[in-house]
């Protein structure tokens, strides 16, 4: 990857209900991405990390159709408890298809499609997210090895392909509710998410 495609822009303090974080802005191919950190990192540290793709409906509007908002809250809480960690917040709404297309996918889901097939029906990949910016982001943050909060094996592979070692994995088992059972089943059965 050409690291010049990803640039650090600015940082500031971000007080939250999970304590104070530093918030960093990176730009990659015209798109802004965020990093939240707590604590000081050294190059030998294994950093507790969540790589989280934006979900406005789940993260900001508290939708029960997915488990994204609870996963983000879980990650912030775990980092606060550890006193050190990082969240890479990637602006890739709807597994990379964008907000409008995601709402179209919701409409198809209302008609019986699962999240995998709804994206395909709209002419998209089931998961079109891209992790090319991570090499430069992790390099800027001085992080080369992480304990990753995820259930997604493809995310582990994508991160490791960017030169970051995933030393350990912390399962994320939050946000289950009656409205997202099909969504969670599809994650396990078609996206092969781990328990």
PDB file of C-alpha atoms in Angstrom:
ATOM      1  CA  UNK A   1       0.000   0.000   0.000  1.00  0.00           C
ATOM      2  CA  UNK A   2       1.100   3.535  -0.664  1.00  0.00           C
ATOM      3  CA  UNK A   3       1.115   5.175   2.777  1.00  0.00           C
ATOM      4  CA  UNK A   4       0.833   8.585   1.075  1.00  0.00           C
ATOM      5  CA  UNK A   5      -2.796   7.661   0.312  1.00  0.00           C
ATOM      6  CA  UNK A   6      -3.510   7.821   4.055  1.00  0.00           C
ATOM      7  CA  UNK A   7      -2.718  11.011   5.923  1.00  0.00           C
ATOM      8  CA  UNK A   8      -2.990  11.985   9.570  1.00  0.00           C
ATOM      9  CA  UNK A   9      -4.938  15.266   9.772  1.00  0.00           C
ATOM     10  CA  UNK A  10      -5.460  16.286  13.411  1.00  0.00           C
ATOM     11  CA  UNK A  11      -6.189  15.109  16.958  1.00  0.00           C
ATOM     12  CA  UNK A  12      -7.985  16.384  20.061  1.00  0.00           C
ATOM     13  CA  UNK A  13      -9.265  15.271  23.450  1.00  0.00           C
ATOM     14  CA  UNK A  14     -12.680  13.572  23.504  1.00  0.00           C
ATOM     15  CA  UNK A  15     -14.350  13.222  26.914  1.00  0.00           C
ATOM     16  CA  UNK A  16     -16.925  10.401  26.859  1.00  0.00           C
ATOM     17  CA  UNK A  17     -19.022   8.437  29.319  1.00  0.00           C
ATOM     18  CA  UNK A  18     -16.205   5.852  29.120  1.00  0.00           C
ATOM     19  CA  UNK A  19     -13.542   8.359  30.150  1.00  0.00           C
ATOM     20  CA  UNK A  20     -11.354  10.675  28.131  1.00  0.00           C
ATOM     21  CA  UNK A  21     -10.076   9.493  24.773  1.00  0.00           C
ATOM     22  CA  UNK A  22      -7.794  11.089  22.222  1.00  0.00           C
ATOM     23  CA  UNK A  23      -9.526  11.322  18.836  1.00  0.00           C
ATOM     24  CA  UNK A  24      -7.439  11.294  15.655  1.00  0.00           C
ATOM     25  CA  UNK A  25      -8.596  12.013  12.114  1.00  0.00           C
ATOM     26  CA  UNK A  26      -7.021  10.289   9.123  1.00  0.00           C
ATOM     27  CA  UNK A  27      -7.920  10.783   5.476  1.00  0.00           C
ATOM     28  CA  UNK A  28      -7.756   7.984   2.934  1.00  0.00           C
ATOM     29  CA  UNK A  29      -8.775   8.554  -0.686  1.00  0.00           C
ATOM     30  CA  UNK A  30     -10.990  11.501   0.262  1.00  0.00           C
ATOM     31  CA  UNK A  31     -12.717   9.695   3.150  1.00  0.00           C
ATOM     32  CA  UNK A  32     -12.220  10.597   6.820  1.00  0.00           C
ATOM     33  CA  UNK A  33     -11.608   7.820   9.347  1.00  0.00           C
ATOM     34  CA  UNK A  34     -11.173   8.101  13.125  1.00  0.00           C
ATOM     35  CA  UNK A  35      -9.021   6.561  15.823  1.00  0.00           C
ATOM     36  CA  UNK A  36      -9.879   6.743  19.522  1.00  0.00           C
ATOM     37  CA  UNK A  37      -7.180   5.935  22.069  1.00  0.00           C
ATOM     38  CA  UNK A  38      -6.706   5.759  25.809  1.00  0.00           C
ATOM     39  CA  UNK A  39      -3.355   5.356  27.530  1.00  0.00           C
ATOM     40  CA  UNK A  40       0.209   5.520  26.276  1.00  0.00           C
ATOM     41  CA  UNK A  41       1.513   2.943  23.792  1.00  0.00           C
ATOM     42  CA  UNK A  42       5.021   1.549  23.427  1.00  0.00           C
ATOM     43  CA  UNK A  43       6.168  -0.422  20.400  1.00  0.00           C
ATOM     44  CA  UNK A  44       6.302  -3.677  22.412  1.00  0.00           C
ATOM     45  CA  UNK A  45       2.740  -3.404  23.720  1.00  0.00           C
ATOM     46  CA  UNK A  46      -0.068  -5.657  22.549  1.00  0.00           C
ATOM     47  CA  UNK A  47      -2.841  -3.082  22.223  1.00  0.00           C
ATOM     48  CA  UNK A  48      -6.483  -3.943  22.929  1.00  0.00           C
ATOM     49  CA  UNK A  49      -8.124  -2.866  19.666  1.00  0.00           C
ATOM     50  CA  UNK A  50     -11.450  -2.725  17.897  1.00  0.00           C
ATOM     51  CA  UNK A  51     -11.629  -2.035  14.154  1.00  0.00           C
ATOM     52  CA  UNK A  52     -15.216  -0.843  13.813  1.00  0.00           C
ATOM     53  CA  UNK A  53     -17.021   0.102  10.618  1.00  0.00           C
ATOM     54  CA  UNK A  54     -19.443   2.995  10.843  1.00  0.00           C
ATOM     55  CA  UNK A  55     -23.098   2.119  11.415  1.00  0.00           C
ATOM     56  CA  UNK A  56     -25.132   5.295  11.791  1.00  0.00           C
ATOM     57  CA  UNK A  57     -28.338   3.381  12.471  1.00  0.00           C
ATOM     58  CA  UNK A  58     -26.746   1.213  15.165  1.00  0.00           C
ATOM     59  CA  UNK A  59     -24.074   3.521  16.607  1.00  0.00           C
ATOM     60  CA  UNK A  60     -26.020   6.784  16.511  1.00  0.00           C
ATOM     61  CA  UNK A  61     -29.718   5.893  16.255  1.00  0.00           C
ATOM     62  CA  UNK A  62     -29.668   2.824  18.561  1.00  0.00           C
ATOM     63  CA  UNK A  63     -31.186   0.474  15.971  1.00  0.00           C
ATOM     64  CA  UNK A  64     -31.982  -3.030  17.165  1.00  0.00           C
ATOM     65  CA  UNK A  65     -31.583  -4.481  13.632  1.00  0.00           C
ATOM     66  CA  UNK A  66     -27.867  -5.082  14.265  1.00  0.00           C
ATOM     67  CA  UNK A  67     -25.386  -5.388  17.127  1.00  0.00           C
ATOM     68  CA  UNK A  68     -23.057  -2.577  15.982  1.00  0.00           C
ATOM     69  CA  UNK A  69     -23.884   0.022  18.639  1.00  0.00           C
ATOM     70  CA  UNK A  70     -23.504  -2.451  21.524  1.00  0.00           C
ATOM     71  CA  UNK A  71     -20.224  -3.699  20.006  1.00  0.00           C
ATOM     72  CA  UNK A  72     -18.838  -0.157  19.920  1.00  0.00           C
ATOM     73  CA  UNK A  73     -19.989   0.489  23.497  1.00  0.00           C
ATOM     74  CA  UNK A  74     -18.430  -2.832  24.587  1.00  0.00           C
ATOM     75  CA  UNK A  75     -15.103  -1.859  23.006  1.00  0.00           C
ATOM     76  CA  UNK A  76     -15.064   1.559  24.670  1.00  0.00           C
ATOM     77  CA  UNK A  77     -15.939  -0.025  28.019  1.00  0.00           C
ATOM     78  CA  UNK A  78     -13.223  -2.708  27.720  1.00  0.00           C
ATOM     79  CA  UNK A  79     -10.595  -0.098  26.828  1.00  0.00           C
ATOM     80  CA  UNK A  80     -11.676   2.101  29.756  1.00  0.00           C
ATOM     81  CA  UNK A  81     -11.401  -0.883  32.115  1.00  0.00           C
ATOM     82  CA  UNK A  82      -7.950  -1.768  30.752  1.00  0.00           C
ATOM     83  CA  UNK A  83      -6.829   1.871  30.838  1.00  0.00           C
ATOM     84  CA  UNK A  84      -5.268   1.463  27.408  1.00  0.00           C
ATOM     85  CA  UNK A  85      -6.502   0.645  23.932  1.00  0.00           C
ATOM     86  CA  UNK A  86      -7.585   1.829  20.536  1.00  0.00           C
ATOM     87  CA  UNK A  87     -10.682   1.923  18.336  1.00  0.00           C
ATOM     88  CA  UNK A  88     -10.207   2.418  14.601  1.00  0.00           C
ATOM     89  CA  UNK A  89     -13.534   3.788  13.356  1.00  0.00           C
ATOM     90  CA  UNK A  90     -13.777   3.293   9.608  1.00  0.00           C
ATOM     91  CA  UNK A  91     -16.335   5.268   7.613  1.00  0.00           C
ATOM     92  CA  UNK A  92     -17.664   2.269   5.649  1.00  0.00           C
ATOM     93  CA  UNK A  93     -21.393   2.341   6.248  1.00  0.00           C
ATOM     94  CA  UNK A  94     -23.385  -0.790   5.443  1.00  0.00           C
ATOM     95  CA  UNK A  95     -20.373  -3.085   4.960  1.00  0.00           C
ATOM     96  CA  UNK A  96     -19.064  -0.565   2.456  1.00  0.00           C
ATOM     97  CA  UNK A  97     -22.198   0.137   0.388  1.00  0.00           C
ATOM     98  CA  UNK A  98     -23.113   3.513   1.920  1.00  0.00           C
ATOM     99  CA  UNK A  99     -26.087   4.727   3.924  1.00  0.00           C
ATOM    100  CA  UNK A 100     -28.672   5.002   1.148  1.00  0.00           C
ATOM    101  CA  UNK A 101     -27.884   1.545  -0.207  1.00  0.00           C
ATOM    102  CA  UNK A 102     -27.966   0.170   3.322  1.00  0.00           C
ATOM    103  CA  UNK A 103     -31.491   1.506   3.827  1.00  0.00           C
ATOM    104  CA  UNK A 104     -32.444  -0.083   0.479  1.00  0.00           C
ATOM    105  CA  UNK A 105     -30.985  -3.327   1.857  1.00  0.00           C
ATOM    106  CA  UNK A 106     -33.101  -2.852   4.994  1.00  0.00           C
ATOM    107  CA  UNK A 107     -36.168  -2.615   2.721  1.00  0.00           C
ATOM    108  CA  UNK A 108     -35.228  -5.939   1.103  1.00  0.00           C
ATOM    109  CA  UNK A 109     -34.646  -7.440   4.543  1.00  0.00           C
ATOM    110  CA  UNK A 110     -38.166  -6.346   5.493  1.00  0.00           C
ATOM    111  CA  UNK A 111     -39.308  -8.519   2.549  1.00  0.00           C
ATOM    112  CA  UNK A 112     -37.396 -11.582   3.785  1.00  0.00           C
ATOM    113  CA  UNK A 113     -33.872 -11.244   2.377  1.00  0.00           C
ATOM    114  CA  UNK A 114     -30.963 -11.674   4.789  1.00  0.00           C
ATOM    115  CA  UNK A 115     -28.155  -9.097   4.994  1.00  0.00           C
ATOM    116  CA  UNK A 116     -25.878 -11.126   2.690  1.00  0.00           C
ATOM    117  CA  UNK A 117     -28.468 -11.626  -0.064  1.00  0.00           C
ATOM    118  CA  UNK A 118     -29.889  -8.094   0.207  1.00  0.00           C
ATOM    119  CA  UNK A 119     -26.486  -6.587  -0.629  1.00  0.00           C
ATOM    120  CA  UNK A 120     -26.046  -8.998  -3.550  1.00  0.00           C
ATOM    121  CA  UNK A 121     -29.597  -8.264  -4.798  1.00  0.00           C
ATOM    122  CA  UNK A 122     -28.617  -4.568  -4.938  1.00  0.00           C
ATOM    123  CA  UNK A 123     -25.520  -5.390  -7.013  1.00  0.00           C
ATOM    124  CA  UNK A 124     -22.961  -5.150  -4.197  1.00  0.00           C
ATOM    125  CA  UNK A 125     -20.544  -7.577  -2.630  1.00  0.00           C
ATOM    126  CA  UNK A 126     -21.925  -9.171   0.541  1.00  0.00           C
ATOM    127  CA  UNK A 127     -19.112  -7.347   2.381  1.00  0.00           C
ATOM    128  CA  UNK A 128     -17.349  -4.629   0.389  1.00  0.00           C
ATOM    129  CA  UNK A 129     -15.290  -3.127   3.194  1.00  0.00           C
ATOM    130  CA  UNK A 130     -11.686  -2.169   2.554  1.00  0.00           C
ATOM    131  CA  UNK A 131      -8.863  -2.148   5.090  1.00  0.00           C
ATOM    132  CA  UNK A 132      -6.067  -0.657   2.941  1.00  0.00           C
ATOM    133  CA  UNK A 133      -5.721   2.361   5.217  1.00  0.00           C
ATOM    134  CA  UNK A 134      -4.836   0.302   8.280  1.00  0.00           C
ATOM    135  CA  UNK A 135      -1.128  -0.119   7.574  1.00  0.00           C
ATOM    136  CA  UNK A 136      -0.548   3.634   7.681  1.00  0.00           C
ATOM    137  CA  UNK A 137      -2.920   4.179  10.610  1.00  0.00           C
ATOM    138  CA  UNK A 138      -1.283   1.521  12.792  1.00  0.00           C
ATOM    139  CA  UNK A 139       2.171   2.729  11.769  1.00  0.00           C
ATOM    140  CA  UNK A 140       1.309   6.308  12.749  1.00  0.00           C
ATOM    141  CA  UNK A 141      -0.048   5.090  16.107  1.00  0.00           C
ATOM    142  CA  UNK A 142       3.109   3.030  16.729  1.00  0.00           C
ATOM    143  CA  UNK A 143       1.121  -0.205  17.014  1.00  0.00           C
ATOM    144  CA  UNK A 144       2.344  -3.464  15.470  1.00  0.00           C
ATOM    145  CA  UNK A 145       0.572  -6.109  17.556  1.00  0.00           C
ATOM    146  CA  UNK A 146      -2.950  -6.172  18.907  1.00  0.00           C
ATOM    147  CA  UNK A 147      -5.557  -8.091  20.877  1.00  0.00           C
ATOM    148  CA  UNK A 148      -8.527  -7.677  18.549  1.00  0.00           C
ATOM    149  CA  UNK A 149     -12.118  -7.393  19.733  1.00  0.00           C
ATOM    150  CA  UNK A 150     -13.998  -9.160  16.925  1.00  0.00           C
ATOM    151  CA  UNK A 151     -15.942 -12.218  15.837  1.00  0.00           C
ATOM    152  CA  UNK A 152     -15.066 -11.712  12.153  1.00  0.00           C
ATOM    153  CA  UNK A 153     -12.304 -13.992  10.782  1.00  0.00           C
ATOM    154  CA  UNK A 154     -12.087 -11.965   7.534  1.00  0.00           C
ATOM    155  CA  UNK A 155     -11.247  -8.872   9.569  1.00  0.00           C
ATOM    156  CA  UNK A 156      -8.406 -10.719  11.300  1.00  0.00           C
ATOM    157  CA  UNK A 157      -6.967 -11.756   7.916  1.00  0.00           C
ATOM    158  CA  UNK A 158      -7.379  -8.249   6.478  1.00  0.00           C
ATOM    159  CA  UNK A 159      -5.586  -6.648   9.431  1.00  0.00           C
ATOM    160  CA  UNK A 160      -2.739  -9.146   9.327  1.00  0.00           C
ATOM    161  CA  UNK A 161      -2.365  -8.515   5.578  1.00  0.00           C
ATOM    162  CA  UNK A 162      -1.600  -4.894   6.534  1.00  0.00           C
ATOM    163  CA  UNK A 163       1.419  -5.980   8.595  1.00  0.00           C
ATOM    164  CA  UNK A 164      -0.214  -5.928  12.038  1.00  0.00           C
ATOM    165  CA  UNK A 165       0.020  -9.066  14.163  1.00  0.00           C
ATOM    166  CA  UNK A 166      -3.223 -10.192  15.805  1.00  0.00           C
ATOM    167  CA  UNK A 167      -1.765 -11.845  18.910  1.00  0.00           C
ATOM    168  CA  UNK A 168      -5.101 -12.654  20.527  1.00  0.00           C
ATOM    169  CA  UNK A 169      -8.832 -12.245  19.943  1.00  0.00           C
ATOM    170  CA  UNK A 170     -11.505 -11.120  22.378  1.00  0.00           C
ATOM    171  CA  UNK A 171     -14.980 -12.345  21.345  1.00  0.00           C
ATOM    172  CA  UNK A 172     -17.697  -9.683  21.306  1.00  0.00           C
ATOM    173  CA  UNK A 173     -20.979 -11.165  22.535  1.00  0.00           C
ATOM    174  CA  UNK A 174     -23.311  -8.238  23.056  1.00  0.00           C
ATOM    175  CA  UNK A 175     -26.406  -6.709  21.528  1.00  0.00           C
ATOM    176  CA  UNK A 176     -28.508  -9.824  20.965  1.00  0.00           C
ATOM    177  CA  UNK A 177     -32.223  -9.018  20.836  1.00  0.00           C
ATOM    178  CA  UNK A 178     -35.414 -10.363  19.189  1.00  0.00           C
ATOM    179  CA  UNK A 179     -35.069  -7.950  16.242  1.00  0.00           C
ATOM    180  CA  UNK A 180     -31.607  -9.070  15.103  1.00  0.00           C
ATOM    181  CA  UNK A 181     -31.678 -12.861  15.394  1.00  0.00           C
ATOM    182  CA  UNK A 182     -31.725 -13.387  11.608  1.00  0.00           C
ATOM    183  CA  UNK A 183     -28.933 -10.816  11.229  1.00  0.00           C
ATOM    184  CA  UNK A 184     -26.766 -12.623  13.795  1.00  0.00           C
ATOM    185  CA  UNK A 185     -27.566 -16.051  12.301  1.00  0.00           C
ATOM    186  CA  UNK A 186     -26.497 -14.757   8.865  1.00  0.00           C
ATOM    187  CA  UNK A 187     -23.225 -13.493  10.339  1.00  0.00           C
ATOM    188  CA  UNK A 188     -22.495 -16.982  11.680  1.00  0.00           C
ATOM    189  CA  UNK A 189     -23.805 -19.034   8.746  1.00  0.00           C
ATOM    190  CA  UNK A 190     -22.842 -16.982   5.678  1.00  0.00           C
ATOM    191  CA  UNK A 191     -20.064 -14.672   6.915  1.00  0.00           C
ATOM    192  CA  UNK A 192     -18.665 -17.492   9.111  1.00  0.00           C
ATOM    193  CA  UNK A 193     -18.285 -15.306  12.205  1.00  0.00           C
ATOM    194  CA  UNK A 194     -16.737 -16.924  15.253  1.00  0.00           C
ATOM    195  CA  UNK A 195     -18.322 -17.422  18.675  1.00  0.00           C
TER     196      UNK A 195
END
